[in-house]
CSV table of C-alpha atoms in Angstrom, one decimal:
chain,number,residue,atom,x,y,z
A,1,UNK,CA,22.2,51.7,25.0
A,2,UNK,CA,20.6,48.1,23.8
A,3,UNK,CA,18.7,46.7,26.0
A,4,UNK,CA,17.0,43.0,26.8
A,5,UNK,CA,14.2,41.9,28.6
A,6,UNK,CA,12.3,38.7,29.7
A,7,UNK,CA,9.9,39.0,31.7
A,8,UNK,CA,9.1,35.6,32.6
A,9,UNK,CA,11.5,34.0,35.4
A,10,UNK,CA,10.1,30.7,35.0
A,11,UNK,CA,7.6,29.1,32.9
A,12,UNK,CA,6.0,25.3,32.9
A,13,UNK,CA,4.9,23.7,29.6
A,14,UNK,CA,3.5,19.6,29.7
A,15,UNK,CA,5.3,17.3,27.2
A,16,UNK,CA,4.9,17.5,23.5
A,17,UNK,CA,3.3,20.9,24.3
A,18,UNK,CA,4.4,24.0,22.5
A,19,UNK,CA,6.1,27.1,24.2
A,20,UNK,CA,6.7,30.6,24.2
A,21,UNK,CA,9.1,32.4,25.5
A,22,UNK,CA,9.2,36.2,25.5
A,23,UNK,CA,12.0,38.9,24.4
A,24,UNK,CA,11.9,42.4,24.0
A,25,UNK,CA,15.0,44.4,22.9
A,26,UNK,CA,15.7,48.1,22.5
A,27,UNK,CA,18.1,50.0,20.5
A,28,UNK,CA,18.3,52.6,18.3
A,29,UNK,CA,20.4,51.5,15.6
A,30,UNK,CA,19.3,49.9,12.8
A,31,UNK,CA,21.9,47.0,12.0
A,32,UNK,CA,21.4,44.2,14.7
A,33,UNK,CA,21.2,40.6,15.4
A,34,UNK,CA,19.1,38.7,17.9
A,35,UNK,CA,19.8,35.1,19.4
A,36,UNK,CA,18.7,32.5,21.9
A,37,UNK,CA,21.1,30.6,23.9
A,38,UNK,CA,20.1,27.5,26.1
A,39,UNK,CA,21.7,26.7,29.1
A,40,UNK,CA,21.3,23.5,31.0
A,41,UNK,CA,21.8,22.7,34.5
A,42,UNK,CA,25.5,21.2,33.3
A,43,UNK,CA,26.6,25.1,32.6
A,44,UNK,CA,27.1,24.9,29.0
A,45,UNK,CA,25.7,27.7,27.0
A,46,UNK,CA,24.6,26.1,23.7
A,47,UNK,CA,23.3,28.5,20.7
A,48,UNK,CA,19.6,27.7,19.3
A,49,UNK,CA,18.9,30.4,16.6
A,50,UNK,CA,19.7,33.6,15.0
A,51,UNK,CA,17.5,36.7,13.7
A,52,UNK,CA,19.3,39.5,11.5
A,53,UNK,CA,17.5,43.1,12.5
A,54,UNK,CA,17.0,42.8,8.1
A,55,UNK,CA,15.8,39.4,7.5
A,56,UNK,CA,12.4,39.4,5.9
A,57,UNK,CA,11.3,36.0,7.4
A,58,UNK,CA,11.8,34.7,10.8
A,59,UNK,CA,14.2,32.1,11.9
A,60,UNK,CA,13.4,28.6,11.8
A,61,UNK,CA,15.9,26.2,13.3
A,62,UNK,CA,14.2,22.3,13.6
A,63,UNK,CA,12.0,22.3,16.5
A,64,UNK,CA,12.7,26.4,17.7
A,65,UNK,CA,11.5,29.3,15.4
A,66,UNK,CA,11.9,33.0,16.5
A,67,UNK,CA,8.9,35.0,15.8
A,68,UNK,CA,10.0,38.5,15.5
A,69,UNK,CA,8.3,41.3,15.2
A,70,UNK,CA,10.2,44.5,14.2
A,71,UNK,CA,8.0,47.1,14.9
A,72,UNK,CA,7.2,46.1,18.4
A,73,UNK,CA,10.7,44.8,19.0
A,74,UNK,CA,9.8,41.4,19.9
A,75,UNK,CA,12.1,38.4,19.2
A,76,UNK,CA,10.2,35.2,21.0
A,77,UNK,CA,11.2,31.6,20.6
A,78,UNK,CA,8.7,29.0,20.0
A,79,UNK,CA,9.4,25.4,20.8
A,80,UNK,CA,7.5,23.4,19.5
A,81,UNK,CA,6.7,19.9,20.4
A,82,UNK,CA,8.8,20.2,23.9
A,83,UNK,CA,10.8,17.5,24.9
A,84,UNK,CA,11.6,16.8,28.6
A,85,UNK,CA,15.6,17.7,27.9
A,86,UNK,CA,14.4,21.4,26.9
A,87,UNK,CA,14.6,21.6,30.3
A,88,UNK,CA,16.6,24.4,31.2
A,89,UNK,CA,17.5,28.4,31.3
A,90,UNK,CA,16.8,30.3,27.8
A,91,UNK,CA,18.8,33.7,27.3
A,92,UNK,CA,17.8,36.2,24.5
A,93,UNK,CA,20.5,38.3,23.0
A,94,UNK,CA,21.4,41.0,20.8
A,95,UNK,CA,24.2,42.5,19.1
A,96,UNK,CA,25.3,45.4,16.9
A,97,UNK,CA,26.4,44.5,13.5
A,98,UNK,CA,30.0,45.6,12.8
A,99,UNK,CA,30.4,46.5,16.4
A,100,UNK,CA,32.8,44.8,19.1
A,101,UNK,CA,30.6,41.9,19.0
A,102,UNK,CA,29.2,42.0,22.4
A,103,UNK,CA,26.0,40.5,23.3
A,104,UNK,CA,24.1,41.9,25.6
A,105,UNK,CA,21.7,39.3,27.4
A,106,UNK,CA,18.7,39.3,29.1
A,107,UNK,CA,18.3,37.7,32.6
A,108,UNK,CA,16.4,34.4,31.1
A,109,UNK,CA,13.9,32.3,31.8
A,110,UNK,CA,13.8,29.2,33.1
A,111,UNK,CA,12.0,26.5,31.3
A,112,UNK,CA,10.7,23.0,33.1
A,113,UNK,CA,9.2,20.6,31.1
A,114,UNK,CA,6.3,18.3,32.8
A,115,UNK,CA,6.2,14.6,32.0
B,1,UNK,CA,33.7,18.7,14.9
B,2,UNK,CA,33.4,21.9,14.9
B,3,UNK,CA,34.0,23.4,18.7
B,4,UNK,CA,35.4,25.5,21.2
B,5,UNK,CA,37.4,24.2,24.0
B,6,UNK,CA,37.9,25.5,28.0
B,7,UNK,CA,40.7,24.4,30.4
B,8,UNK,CA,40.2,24.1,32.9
B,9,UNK,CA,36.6,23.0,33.7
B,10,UNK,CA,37.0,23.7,36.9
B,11,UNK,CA,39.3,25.7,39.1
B,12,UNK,CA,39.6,26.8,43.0
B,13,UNK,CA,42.7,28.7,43.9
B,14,UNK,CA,43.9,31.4,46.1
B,15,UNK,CA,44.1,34.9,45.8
B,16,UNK,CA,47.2,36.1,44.1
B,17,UNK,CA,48.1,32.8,42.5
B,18,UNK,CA,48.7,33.3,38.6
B,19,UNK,CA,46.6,31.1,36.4
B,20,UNK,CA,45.2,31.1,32.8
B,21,UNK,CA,42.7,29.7,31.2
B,22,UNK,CA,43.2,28.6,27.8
B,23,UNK,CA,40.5,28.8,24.8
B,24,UNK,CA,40.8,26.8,21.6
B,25,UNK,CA,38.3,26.8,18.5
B,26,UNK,CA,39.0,24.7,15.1
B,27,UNK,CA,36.7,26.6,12.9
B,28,UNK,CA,39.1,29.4,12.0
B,29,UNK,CA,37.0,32.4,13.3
B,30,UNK,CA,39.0,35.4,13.5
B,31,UNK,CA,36.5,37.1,16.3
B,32,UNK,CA,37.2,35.6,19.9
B,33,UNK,CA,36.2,36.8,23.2
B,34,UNK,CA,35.5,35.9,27.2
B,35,UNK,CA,32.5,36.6,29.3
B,36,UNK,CA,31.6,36.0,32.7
B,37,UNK,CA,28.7,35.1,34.1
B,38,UNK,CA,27.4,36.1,37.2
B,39,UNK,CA,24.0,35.5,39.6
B,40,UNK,CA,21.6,38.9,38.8
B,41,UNK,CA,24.6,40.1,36.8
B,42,UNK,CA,23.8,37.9,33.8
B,43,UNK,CA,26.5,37.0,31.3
B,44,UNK,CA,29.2,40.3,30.6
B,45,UNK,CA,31.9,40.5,28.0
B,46,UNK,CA,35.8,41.1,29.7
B,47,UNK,CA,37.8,41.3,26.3
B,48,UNK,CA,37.7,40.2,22.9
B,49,UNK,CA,39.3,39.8,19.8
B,50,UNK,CA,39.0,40.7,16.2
B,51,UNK,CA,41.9,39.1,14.7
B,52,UNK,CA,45.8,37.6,15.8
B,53,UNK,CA,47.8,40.2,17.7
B,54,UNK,CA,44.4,42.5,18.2
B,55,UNK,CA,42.6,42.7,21.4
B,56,UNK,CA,40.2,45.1,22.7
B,57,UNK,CA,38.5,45.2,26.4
B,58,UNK,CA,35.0,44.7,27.0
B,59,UNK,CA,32.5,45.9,29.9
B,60,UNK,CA,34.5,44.4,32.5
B,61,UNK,CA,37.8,43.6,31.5
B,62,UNK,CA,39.5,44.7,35.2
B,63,UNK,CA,41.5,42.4,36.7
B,64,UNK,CA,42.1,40.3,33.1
B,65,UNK,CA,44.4,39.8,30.5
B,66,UNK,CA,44.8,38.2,27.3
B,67,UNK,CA,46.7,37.5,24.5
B,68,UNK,CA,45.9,36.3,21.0
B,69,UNK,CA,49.4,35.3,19.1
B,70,UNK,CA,47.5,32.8,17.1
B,71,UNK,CA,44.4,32.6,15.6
B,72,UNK,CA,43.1,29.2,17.0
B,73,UNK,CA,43.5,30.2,21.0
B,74,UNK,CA,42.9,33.2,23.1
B,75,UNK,CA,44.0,32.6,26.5
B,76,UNK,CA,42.4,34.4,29.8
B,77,UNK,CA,45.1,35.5,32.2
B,78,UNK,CA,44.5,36.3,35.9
B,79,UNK,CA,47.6,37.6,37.1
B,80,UNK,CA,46.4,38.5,40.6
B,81,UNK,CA,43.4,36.8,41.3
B,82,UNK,CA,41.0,37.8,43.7
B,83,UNK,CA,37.6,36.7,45.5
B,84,UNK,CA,35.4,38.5,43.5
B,85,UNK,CA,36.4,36.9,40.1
B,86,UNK,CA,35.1,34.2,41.6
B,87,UNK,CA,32.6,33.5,38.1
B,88,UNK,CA,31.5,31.3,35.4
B,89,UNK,CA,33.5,31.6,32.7
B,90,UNK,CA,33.2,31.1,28.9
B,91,UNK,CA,35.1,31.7,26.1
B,92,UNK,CA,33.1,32.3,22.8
B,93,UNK,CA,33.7,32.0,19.0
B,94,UNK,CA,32.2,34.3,16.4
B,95,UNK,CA,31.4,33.5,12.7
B,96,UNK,CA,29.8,35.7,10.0
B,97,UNK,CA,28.3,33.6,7.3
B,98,UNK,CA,26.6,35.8,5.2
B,99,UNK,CA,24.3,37.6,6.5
B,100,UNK,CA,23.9,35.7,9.1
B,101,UNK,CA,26.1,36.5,12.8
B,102,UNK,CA,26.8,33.4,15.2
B,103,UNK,CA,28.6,33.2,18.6
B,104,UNK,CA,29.5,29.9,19.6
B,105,UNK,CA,30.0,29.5,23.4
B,106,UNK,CA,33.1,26.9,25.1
B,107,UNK,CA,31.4,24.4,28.0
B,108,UNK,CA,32.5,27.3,30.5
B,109,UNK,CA,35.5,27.4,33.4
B,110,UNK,CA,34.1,27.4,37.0
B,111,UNK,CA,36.7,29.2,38.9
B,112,UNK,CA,36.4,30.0,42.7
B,113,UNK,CA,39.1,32.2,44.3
B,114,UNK,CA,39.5,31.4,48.2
């Protein structure tokens, strides 16, 4: 069964600061896709990047990149340059290609943003 | 724009009171599906779609049904509803492009059932 996992409930990062935030996935097939959602306090879940389990080079999507590394079955996102409305929960995903679709999520990390 | 649309944005009813929530997207995707999202339950998918006139349930799809006569909406029906689908609900939107695999997310339904 696929599997994610974030280990960090909640992380701080100051303003113009780069962040990390941490994925780990596991499955055993070999056709998958990995995403990052953002959620704000407003509820919304809005999508920020996408990483294909075949793509050569990692993700880069304005300001977030995905640094993923296959062989430890990483997938983190990297803001860079943080802005005070990155505020907000980040959920990592997966899915199977050709499958039914369904991502499975992790349980997120919350993100504040200090001024 | 492209988008996917939820109505209601909010919702309190009673138990047993029939109600739907509809689901519209304007970029033509032919995979649809709902998820609910839950406190220490994360986000779980009830049914989906692959195409007009096919539907297929999900990890949770008890208590749910839905229907998908054209492809721009896929409407969530509750025909019973009860306390514990209490939830955050979204309706999502999937494109492939490629190689590349997108889900696009609606603002979410808040509904709480008294």
């Amino acid at each position: 069964a696929q599997k994610i996992t974030q280990t960090q409930p909640g992380m701080f990062v100051q303003e113009k600061e780069a962040v990390t935030l941490d994925c780990t996935y596991d499955t055993s097939d070999p056709s998958y896709g990995l995403f990052w959602y953002k959620q704000p306090s407003s509820g919304e879940m809005i999508f920020l990047i996408y990483q294909g389990s075949y793509d050569q080079q990692n993700a880069t999507e304005g300001r977030y990149s995905l640094n993923f590394q296959k062989a430890r079955k990483s997938a983190n996102l990297v803001i860079s340059a943080s802005q005070l409305g990155d505020s907000a929960m980040y959920f990592c995903a997966m899915n199977l290609r050709g499958s039914q679709g369904n991502l499975i999520f992790g349980k997120g990390t919350k993100l504040s943003v200090k001024p | 724009e492209a988008q996917v649309t939820q109505n209601p944005r909010y919702l309190i009813t009673v138990t047993g009171k029939k109600l739907t929530v509809t689901c519209s997207q304007n970029m033509n995707h032919e995979y649809m599906s709902w998820y609910r999202q839950d406190p220490g339950l994360g986000l779980r998918q009830i049914y989906y779609s692959m195409n007009v006139e096919v539907t297929d349930k999900g990890d949770v799809p008890e208590g749910y049904k839905v229907s998908r006569k054209e492809k721009r909406n896929f409407p969530l029906i509750l025909e019973s509803p009860s306390p514990n689908q209490t939830s955050l609900y979204f309706c999502a939107s999937r494109e492939f492009r490629g190689r590349k695999d997108t889900q696009y997310f609606g603002p979410g339904t808040r509904l709480t059932v008294l």
